[in-house]
Amino acid sequence: MNVLKALAEAEPTPYWLDTSVPANGGRPGPTASLVGSITCDLAVIGGGYSGLWTALMAKERDPSLDVVLIEADRIGGAASGRNGGFCAASITHGLGNGLERWPEEIAVLERLGHQNLDGIEKTVARYGIGCDFERTGEMRVATEQWQLDGLRQEADAAAALGQEPALLDADAVRRQVASPTYLGALWDKDGAAMVHPAKLAWGLQAACESLGVRIHERTPVTSLRDEGGRLRLHTPYGTVSAPKVALGTGVFPPLLKRLKHFLVPVYDYALMTEPLSESRLDSIGWRHRQGIGDGANQFHYYRLTADNRILWGGYDAVYHYGNGMRAELERRPETYSLLARHFFDTFPQLEGVRFSHAWGGVIDTCSRFCAFYGTGFGGKLSYAMGYTGLGVGATRFGADVMLDLHGVGPAGERETERTRLKMVCTRPAPFPPEPLRYGAIQLTRWSIAQADRHDGHRNLWLRTLDKFGLGFDS
């Protein structure tokens, strides 16, 4: 298969944000930038999922609150509008990561995670958010023999928590989705939903506005100043003064400077196919439309869209020296061709399919691979960040934590089941400064690639990271 031919007409833009595609619907027009000085009860910085959920649930908890949301660009224009649309129940970046870090809390964390996903589903229904929400579950497939043991271990751990994942052998998984590469799978039938990520963001925006949240796009916050009882947010054309501020800006340069030590931007890339014909779709099966990820350290994730395209992403996570973030880094032709080759290795029966879109985006990564939380400015500011690619669902939980930390709600309680969690009360290990940061990340990337080539065996560097709770995959 000539993968370059398959990529020849791919638009270098996120599929979900391309409003020329009928299935994507229309993007809301931009809201007005902030001009002048305003006050409010709660200021939310960031118009991705983290900020949108915080603003929405603040109004649901206390309708009398005056809430203002400030976004530097457009609602859903960054990670929230260009991810794979996997909305997972896990708030710990998978059961294995949660068990390794907080074994004594894992039952509570799993319960809260599933309640969080249920809450997302109810919100989508309550506000009529047309985001193609499908509670399909997610299937992790083994493509090498060594990955089967990991699936069995995870199945046993899930069963011990009262869950009922389906462990499939090669024949069973190929009856679900026909790929010659599959040797087995673990199907979590209830722990994930597939969504259209941009339409979810736009729907949350509409829900916020229906409750009276004031939203200002194209309004970057350039600095914060503590004025005693309030924080003042400075923007190019005005200011916002509020006693409570929620920071949900992901990996972008943090307004709370100490956070820069805990976050690195990692670029992730994805392809989208043209819509599949009925015959091509039949050649794969995939009638349950599960999200799929493979069991390698450098893994792929993929799923079907509402108009029967296949999104294919992952594998080649890239860090640039000095926490590099630039628009040109969102395009990486060498990664697109690599992903295309892997796609046709997995689905050789789809030879001749073309890719319509190819894009990249930045993920806020921390050393424990799931979000961390905290406060600043004497408790006037709360934050949640570091979701490491699983923020579509977990940002709602993070919003709940930020609001708890501010005591937002009728009871005004700051100490809750969520804020008492060790996961919430602790921080990840910081990343070293450059050039050690770049060297350590590149050595880790090389090591996990070697592990995939050598039956999963982790070298001394990876074993050392594991010992200190810094085990890493892509």
Coordinates of C-alpha atoms in Angstrom, one line a residue:
M1 CA 0.0 0.0 0.0
N2 CA 1.3 3.4 -0.9
V3 CA 0.7 5.3 2.3
L4 CA 1.8 8.6 0.8
K5 CA -1.0 8.3 -1.7
A6 CA -3.4 7.6 1.1
L7 CA -2.3 10.8 2.8
A8 CA -2.1 13.0 -0.3
E9 CA -5.3 14.8 0.2
A10 CA -5.4 14.9 4.0
E11 CA -6.3 18.3 5.4
P12 CA -3.7 19.4 8.0
T13 CA -6.4 20.5 10.5
P14 CA -8.3 18.7 13.3
Y15 CA -11.2 16.8 11.8
W16 CA -13.5 17.7 14.7
L17 CA -13.0 21.5 14.1
D18 CA -13.5 21.3 10.4
T19 CA -17.0 22.8 9.9
S20 CA -17.0 22.0 6.2
V21 CA -17.7 18.4 7.2
P22 CA -21.5 18.1 7.5
A23 CA -21.3 15.6 10.4
N24 CA -19.5 18.3 12.5
G25 CA -22.3 20.8 12.4
G26 CA -21.7 24.5 12.9
R27 CA -19.2 26.0 15.3
P28 CA -20.7 28.8 17.5
G29 CA -19.6 32.3 16.5
P30 CA -17.0 33.9 18.7
T31 CA -18.1 35.7 21.9
A32 CA -16.8 39.2 22.5
S33 CA -13.4 39.8 23.9
L34 CA -13.4 41.4 27.4
V35 CA -13.1 45.2 27.3
G36 CA -13.0 47.2 30.5
S37 CA -13.0 46.2 34.1
I38 CA -15.6 43.8 35.5
T39 CA -16.2 41.9 38.8
C40 CA -17.7 38.5 39.5
D41 CA -17.9 35.8 42.2
L42 CA -15.9 33.2 40.3
A43 CA -13.5 33.7 37.4
V44 CA -12.6 30.6 35.4
I45 CA -9.5 30.8 33.2
G46 CA -9.6 28.4 30.2
G47 CA -12.3 27.5 27.8
G48 CA -11.5 23.8 27.4
Y49 CA -13.3 21.0 29.2
S50 CA -11.7 21.9 32.5
G51 CA -13.0 25.5 32.5
L52 CA -16.4 24.7 30.9
W53 CA -17.2 22.0 33.5
T54 CA -16.1 24.2 36.3
A55 CA -18.3 27.1 35.2
L56 CA -21.3 24.9 34.5
M57 CA -21.2 23.0 37.7
A58 CA -20.6 26.2 39.7
K59 CA -23.9 27.5 38.4
E60 CA -25.6 24.2 39.1
R61 CA -24.3 24.2 42.7
D62 CA -25.2 27.8 43.3
P63 CA -27.4 29.5 40.7
S64 CA -26.8 32.9 42.4
L65 CA -23.1 32.9 41.6
D66 CA -21.9 35.4 39.0
V67 CA -19.4 33.3 36.9
V68 CA -17.1 34.7 34.2
L69 CA -15.1 32.4 31.9
I70 CA -12.1 33.8 30.1
E71 CA -10.5 32.0 27.1
A72 CA -7.3 33.1 25.3
D73 CA -8.4 31.8 21.9
R74 CA -11.7 29.9 21.0
I75 CA -13.8 27.5 23.1
G76 CA -12.5 24.0 22.5
G77 CA -9.8 25.1 20.2
A78 CA -6.9 23.4 21.9
A79 CA -6.8 19.8 23.4
S80 CA -10.6 19.7 24.0
G81 CA -11.3 20.0 20.3
R82 CA -8.6 17.8 18.8
N83 CA -8.4 14.7 20.9
G84 CA -9.7 11.2 20.1
G85 CA -13.0 11.6 21.8
F86 CA -12.5 8.7 24.4
C87 CA -14.5 9.7 27.5
A88 CA -13.2 7.3 30.1
A89 CA -14.5 6.5 33.6
S90 CA -11.0 6.3 34.9
I91 CA -9.7 9.3 36.8
T92 CA -6.3 7.7 37.4
H93 CA -5.3 7.1 33.8
G94 CA -6.3 3.5 34.0
L95 CA -6.8 0.9 36.7
G96 CA -3.2 -0.2 36.6
N97 CA -1.8 3.3 37.3
G98 CA -4.3 3.8 40.0
L99 CA -3.5 0.5 41.7
E100 CA 0.2 1.2 41.6
R101 CA -0.1 4.7 43.2
W102 CA -3.1 4.5 45.5
P103 CA -4.0 0.9 46.2
E104 CA -5.7 1.7 49.5
E105 CA -8.0 4.2 47.7
I106 CA -8.6 2.4 44.4
A107 CA -12.1 1.1 45.2
V108 CA -13.2 4.7 46.0
L109 CA -11.4 6.1 43.0
E110 CA -13.0 3.6 40.6
R111 CA -16.5 4.3 42.1
L112 CA -16.0 8.1 41.8
G113 CA -14.8 7.6 38.3
H114 CA -17.8 5.7 37.2
Q115 CA -20.1 8.2 38.9
N116 CA -18.3 10.9 37.0
L117 CA -18.9 9.2 33.7
D118 CA -22.6 8.7 34.6
G119 CA -22.7 12.4 35.5
I120 CA -21.4 13.3 32.0
E121 CA -24.0 11.1 30.4
K122 CA -26.8 12.8 32.4
T123 CA -25.5 16.3 31.6
V124 CA -25.4 15.5 27.9
A125 CA -29.0 14.3 28.1
R126 CA -30.2 17.1 30.4
Y127 CA -28.9 20.0 28.2
G128 CA -29.5 18.2 24.9
I129 CA -25.9 18.3 23.9
G130 CA -25.6 16.7 20.4
C131 CA -22.0 15.3 20.8
D132 CA -22.6 11.7 19.4
F133 CA -22.3 10.3 22.9
E134 CA -22.1 6.4 22.7
R135 CA -21.5 4.3 25.9
T136 CA -19.6 1.7 23.9
G137 CA -16.9 0.8 26.3
E138 CA -13.3 0.3 25.4
M139 CA -11.3 -2.7 24.2
R140 CA -7.6 -3.1 24.9
V141 CA -6.1 -5.5 22.4
A142 CA -2.9 -7.6 22.5
T143 CA -0.9 -7.6 19.3
E144 CA 2.1 -9.4 20.9
Q145 CA 2.2 -12.5 23.1
W146 CA 3.8 -10.7 26.0
Q147 CA 0.8 -8.3 26.2
L148 CA -1.6 -11.1 27.1
D149 CA -0.3 -11.4 30.6
G150 CA -1.0 -7.7 31.3
L151 CA -4.6 -8.1 30.1
R152 CA -5.1 -11.1 32.4
Q153 CA -3.7 -9.2 35.4
E154 CA -5.9 -6.2 34.7
A155 CA -9.0 -8.5 34.3
D156 CA -8.3 -10.1 37.7
A157 CA -7.8 -6.7 39.3
A158 CA -11.0 -5.4 37.8
A159 CA -12.9 -8.5 38.9
A160 CA -11.6 -8.0 42.5
L161 CA -13.3 -4.6 42.5
G162 CA -16.6 -6.1 41.4
Q163 CA -16.3 -5.1 37.7
E164 CA -17.0 -7.5 34.9
P165 CA -14.6 -7.0 32.0
A166 CA -14.7 -9.5 29.1
L167 CA -11.4 -11.3 28.5
L168 CA -11.4 -12.4 24.8
D169 CA -9.2 -14.9 23.1
A170 CA -7.9 -14.3 19.5
D171 CA -11.0 -15.8 17.8
A172 CA -13.4 -13.9 20.0
V173 CA -11.7 -10.5 19.6
R174 CA -11.5 -11.0 15.8
R175 CA -15.2 -11.7 15.7
Q176 CA -15.6 -8.3 17.3
V177 CA -13.1 -6.4 15.1
A178 CA -11.4 -8.3 12.3
S179 CA -7.7 -7.6 12.4
P180 CA -5.0 -10.3 11.8
T181 CA -2.8 -8.6 14.4
Y182 CA -5.1 -9.3 17.4
L183 CA -4.2 -12.1 19.8
G184 CA -6.6 -11.3 22.6
A185 CA -8.4 -8.4 24.3
L186 CA -9.9 -7.0 27.4
W187 CA -13.2 -5.3 26.8
D188 CA -14.5 -2.9 29.5
K189 CA -18.1 -2.6 28.4
D190 CA -19.2 0.2 30.7
G191 CA -16.1 2.2 31.4
A192 CA -15.9 4.5 28.4
A193 CA -18.0 6.4 26.0
M194 CA -17.1 7.8 22.5
V195 CA -18.0 11.4 21.9
H196 CA -17.4 14.1 19.3
P197 CA -15.0 16.2 21.3
A198 CA -15.6 19.6 19.7
K199 CA -19.4 19.3 19.8
L200 CA -19.1 18.3 23.5
A201 CA -17.1 21.6 24.2
W202 CA -19.6 23.7 22.1
G203 CA -22.5 22.0 23.9
L204 CA -21.0 22.7 27.3
Q205 CA -20.5 26.3 26.2
A206 CA -24.2 26.6 25.3
A207 CA -25.2 25.0 28.6
C208 CA -23.1 27.5 30.5
E209 CA -24.6 30.4 28.7
S210 CA -28.1 29.1 29.3
L211 CA -27.4 29.4 33.1
G212 CA -25.9 32.9 32.8
V213 CA -22.2 32.3 32.6
R214 CA -20.5 35.2 30.9
I215 CA -17.9 34.0 28.4
H216 CA -15.2 36.1 26.8
E217 CA -13.1 34.5 24.0
R218 CA -9.9 35.8 22.5
T219 CA -9.0 37.2 25.9
P220 CA -5.7 35.9 27.2
V221 CA -5.0 36.5 30.9
T222 CA -1.5 37.9 31.1
S223 CA -1.0 38.1 34.8
L224 CA -2.7 37.7 38.2
R225 CA -2.4 40.1 41.2
D226 CA -3.5 39.5 44.7
E227 CA -5.4 42.4 46.1
G228 CA -6.1 41.0 49.6
G229 CA -9.6 39.7 49.4
R230 CA -9.7 39.3 45.6
L231 CA -7.5 38.4 42.7
R232 CA -7.3 40.7 39.7
L233 CA -6.9 39.1 36.2
H234 CA -5.2 41.3 33.7
T235 CA -6.0 40.9 30.0
P236 CA -5.0 43.0 27.0
Y237 CA -8.1 45.2 27.1
G238 CA -9.5 44.9 30.6
T239 CA -9.4 43.2 34.0
V240 CA -11.6 40.8 36.0
S241 CA -11.7 41.0 39.8
A242 CA -13.0 37.9 41.7
P243 CA -12.6 36.4 45.2
K244 CA -12.3 32.9 43.7
V245 CA -10.5 31.8 40.6
A246 CA -10.3 28.4 38.9
L247 CA -7.3 27.7 36.7
G248 CA -7.9 25.2 33.9
T249 CA -5.3 26.1 31.2
G250 CA -3.7 22.7 30.8
V251 CA -0.1 22.7 29.7
F252 CA 0.0 26.3 28.5
P253 CA 2.4 28.5 30.5
P254 CA 0.9 28.6 33.9
L255 CA -0.2 31.8 35.7
L256 CA 0.9 30.1 38.9
K257 CA 4.6 29.9 38.2
R258 CA 5.4 26.9 40.4
L259 CA 3.3 24.6 38.3
K260 CA 5.8 24.9 35.4
H261 CA 8.0 22.3 37.2
F262 CA 5.2 19.7 37.1
L263 CA 4.1 19.8 33.5
V264 CA 5.6 19.0 30.1
P265 CA 3.9 19.4 26.7
V266 CA 3.9 16.3 24.6
Y267 CA 2.6 16.3 21.0
D268 CA 0.3 13.6 20.0
Y269 CA -0.9 13.0 16.4
A270 CA -3.9 11.5 14.7
L271 CA -5.3 10.6 11.3
M272 CA -8.9 10.4 10.1
T273 CA -10.1 8.3 7.2
E274 CA -12.7 9.2 4.7
P275 CA -16.2 7.6 5.5
L276 CA -16.1 3.9 5.0
S277 CA -18.5 2.3 2.6
E278 CA -20.8 -0.4 3.9
S279 CA -18.7 -3.2 2.3
R280 CA -15.5 -1.8 3.9
L281 CA -17.2 -1.5 7.2
D282 CA -18.5 -5.1 6.9
S283 CA -15.0 -6.3 6.2
I284 CA -14.0 -5.1 9.7
G285 CA -17.1 -5.9 11.7
W286 CA -16.9 -3.5 14.7
R287 CA -20.6 -3.6 15.2
H288 CA -20.4 -2.6 18.9
R289 CA -18.3 0.5 18.0
Q290 CA -16.0 0.1 21.0
G291 CA -13.0 2.4 21.4
I292 CA -9.8 0.4 20.9
G293 CA -6.2 0.8 22.2
D294 CA -3.4 -1.7 21.9
G295 CA -1.3 -3.1 24.8
A296 CA 2.1 -1.8 23.7
N297 CA 4.0 0.9 25.6
Q298 CA 3.9 2.9 22.4
F299 CA 0.3 2.4 21.8
H300 CA -2.3 3.3 19.2
Y301 CA -5.9 4.4 20.0
Y302 CA -8.7 4.3 17.4
R303 CA -12.5 4.5 17.1
L304 CA -15.4 5.0 14.7
T305 CA -17.1 8.3 14.2
A306 CA -20.8 8.9 13.8
D307 CA -20.3 9.0 10.0
N308 CA -18.2 5.8 10.0
R309 CA -14.7 7.2 9.6
I310 CA -11.9 5.7 11.6
L311 CA -9.8 7.9 13.8
W312 CA -6.3 6.5 14.2
G313 CA -3.9 8.1 16.6
G314 CA -1.1 7.8 19.2
Y315 CA 2.2 5.9 19.2
D316 CA 4.6 8.7 18.4
A317 CA 4.4 11.1 21.4
V318 CA 7.0 13.8 20.9
Y319 CA 8.6 16.3 23.4
H320 CA 10.5 19.3 22.1
Y321 CA 13.4 20.9 24.0
G322 CA 12.5 23.6 26.5
N323 CA 8.8 22.7 26.7
G324 CA 8.6 23.8 23.1
M325 CA 5.1 24.7 21.8
R326 CA 4.6 26.2 18.4
A327 CA 1.9 26.0 15.8
E328 CA 4.2 24.4 13.2
L329 CA 4.8 21.5 15.7
E330 CA 1.2 20.4 15.2
R331 CA 2.1 19.1 11.7
R332 CA 4.6 16.2 11.5
P333 CA 4.5 14.4 8.1
E334 CA 7.0 11.7 9.2
T335 CA 4.6 10.7 12.0
Y336 CA 1.6 10.8 9.7
S337 CA 3.3 8.3 7.4
L338 CA 4.3 6.1 10.3
L339 CA 0.7 6.1 11.6
A340 CA -0.7 5.3 8.1
R341 CA 1.6 2.3 7.7
H342 CA 0.5 1.0 11.1
F343 CA -3.1 1.5 10.2
F344 CA -2.9 -0.7 7.1
D345 CA -0.8 -3.3 9.0
T346 CA -3.8 -3.5 11.4
F347 CA -6.5 -3.4 8.7
P348 CA -5.0 -4.7 5.4
Q349 CA -8.6 -5.2 4.1
L350 CA -8.9 -1.4 3.9
E351 CA -6.2 -1.0 1.3
G352 CA -7.3 2.0 -0.9
V353 CA -8.9 4.0 1.9
R354 CA -7.8 7.6 2.0
F355 CA -7.2 9.8 4.9
S356 CA -9.1 13.1 5.0
H357 CA -7.4 14.8 7.9
A358 CA -4.1 14.7 9.7
W359 CA -3.3 16.8 12.8
G360 CA -1.5 17.1 16.1
G361 CA -2.0 18.6 19.5
V362 CA -0.3 19.1 22.8
I363 CA -1.1 17.0 25.9
D364 CA -0.4 18.3 29.5
T365 CA 1.7 15.5 30.9
C366 CA 2.9 15.1 34.5
S367 CA 5.0 12.4 36.1
R368 CA 2.2 10.4 37.6
F369 CA 0.1 10.5 34.3
C370 CA -3.1 11.7 35.9
A371 CA -4.3 15.0 37.1
F372 CA -3.0 16.8 40.2
Y373 CA -4.8 19.5 42.2
G374 CA -4.2 22.3 44.5
T375 CA -4.6 26.0 45.5
G376 CA -2.6 29.2 45.4
F377 CA -2.8 32.8 46.6
G378 CA -4.0 31.7 50.0
G379 CA -6.8 29.5 48.7
K380 CA -8.2 32.2 46.3
L381 CA -7.1 30.1 43.3
S382 CA -7.7 26.4 42.6
Y383 CA -6.2 24.4 39.8
A384 CA -6.5 20.9 38.2
M385 CA -4.1 19.8 35.4
G386 CA -1.8 17.1 34.1
Y387 CA -4.5 14.8 32.7
T388 CA -2.0 13.2 30.3
G389 CA -4.5 12.4 27.5
L390 CA -7.4 11.2 29.6
G391 CA -9.0 14.6 30.2
V392 CA -12.2 14.2 28.2
G393 CA -13.9 12.5 31.2
A394 CA -11.6 13.3 34.1
T395 CA -11.8 17.1 33.7
R396 CA -15.3 17.0 35.1
F397 CA -14.0 15.3 38.2
G398 CA -11.2 17.9 38.4
A399 CA -13.8 20.7 38.1
D400 CA -15.7 19.1 41.1
V401 CA -12.4 19.1 43.1
M402 CA -11.7 22.8 42.2
L403 CA -15.2 23.8 43.3
D404 CA -14.9 21.8 46.5
L405 CA -11.6 23.5 47.3
H406 CA -13.4 26.9 47.0
G407 CA -16.4 25.7 49.0
V408 CA -18.8 26.4 46.2
G409 CA -22.2 25.0 47.0
P410 CA -25.1 25.4 49.4
A411 CA -23.2 23.9 52.3
G412 CA -19.9 25.8 51.6
E413 CA -17.9 22.7 52.5
R414 CA -14.2 22.6 51.5
E415 CA -13.5 19.2 53.0
T416 CA -15.3 16.5 51.0
E417 CA -14.8 12.9 50.0
R418 CA -12.9 14.1 47.0
T419 CA -10.6 16.6 48.7
R420 CA -9.7 14.1 51.4
L421 CA -8.3 11.7 48.8
K422 CA -4.6 11.1 48.9
M423 CA -4.7 11.4 45.1
V424 CA -6.0 14.9 45.5
C425 CA -3.8 15.9 48.4
T426 CA -0.5 14.9 46.9
R427 CA 1.6 16.2 44.0
P428 CA 3.5 14.4 41.3
A429 CA 7.3 14.5 41.3
P430 CA 8.6 17.6 39.4
F431 CA 10.5 17.2 36.1
P432 CA 14.2 18.2 36.2
P433 CA 15.3 21.4 34.5
E434 CA 16.7 21.5 31.0
P435 CA 18.9 20.0 29.6
L436 CA 18.2 17.1 32.0
R437 CA 14.5 17.2 31.2
Y438 CA 15.0 16.7 27.5
G439 CA 17.6 14.0 28.0
A440 CA 15.5 12.1 30.5
I441 CA 12.4 12.2 28.3
Q442 CA 14.4 11.1 25.2
L443 CA 16.0 8.3 27.1
T444 CA 12.6 7.2 28.3
R445 CA 11.1 7.3 24.8
W446 CA 14.0 5.2 23.5
S447 CA 13.7 2.7 26.3
I448 CA 10.0 2.1 25.9
A449 CA 10.5 1.5 22.2
Q450 CA 13.1 -1.0 23.1
A451 CA 10.8 -2.7 25.6
D452 CA 8.2 -3.1 22.8
R453 CA 10.8 -4.8 20.6
H454 CA 12.0 -7.1 23.3
D455 CA 8.8 -8.7 24.6
G456 CA 8.0 -6.0 27.1
H457 CA 11.2 -6.3 29.1
R458 CA 12.0 -3.0 30.8
N459 CA 15.7 -1.9 30.9
L460 CA 17.5 -0.5 33.9
W461 CA 16.3 3.0 33.2
L462 CA 12.7 2.0 33.1
R463 CA 13.0 -0.2 36.2
T464 CA 14.5 2.7 38.1
L465 CA 11.6 5.0 37.0
D466 CA 9.2 2.3 38.1
K467 CA 10.9 2.1 41.5
F468 CA 10.3 5.8 42.1
G469 CA 6.7 5.7 40.9
L470 CA 7.6 7.3 37.5
G471 CA 6.8 4.3 35.3
F472 CA 6.1 5.6 31.8
D473 CA 4.4 4.7 28.5
S474 CA 3.5 6.8 25.5

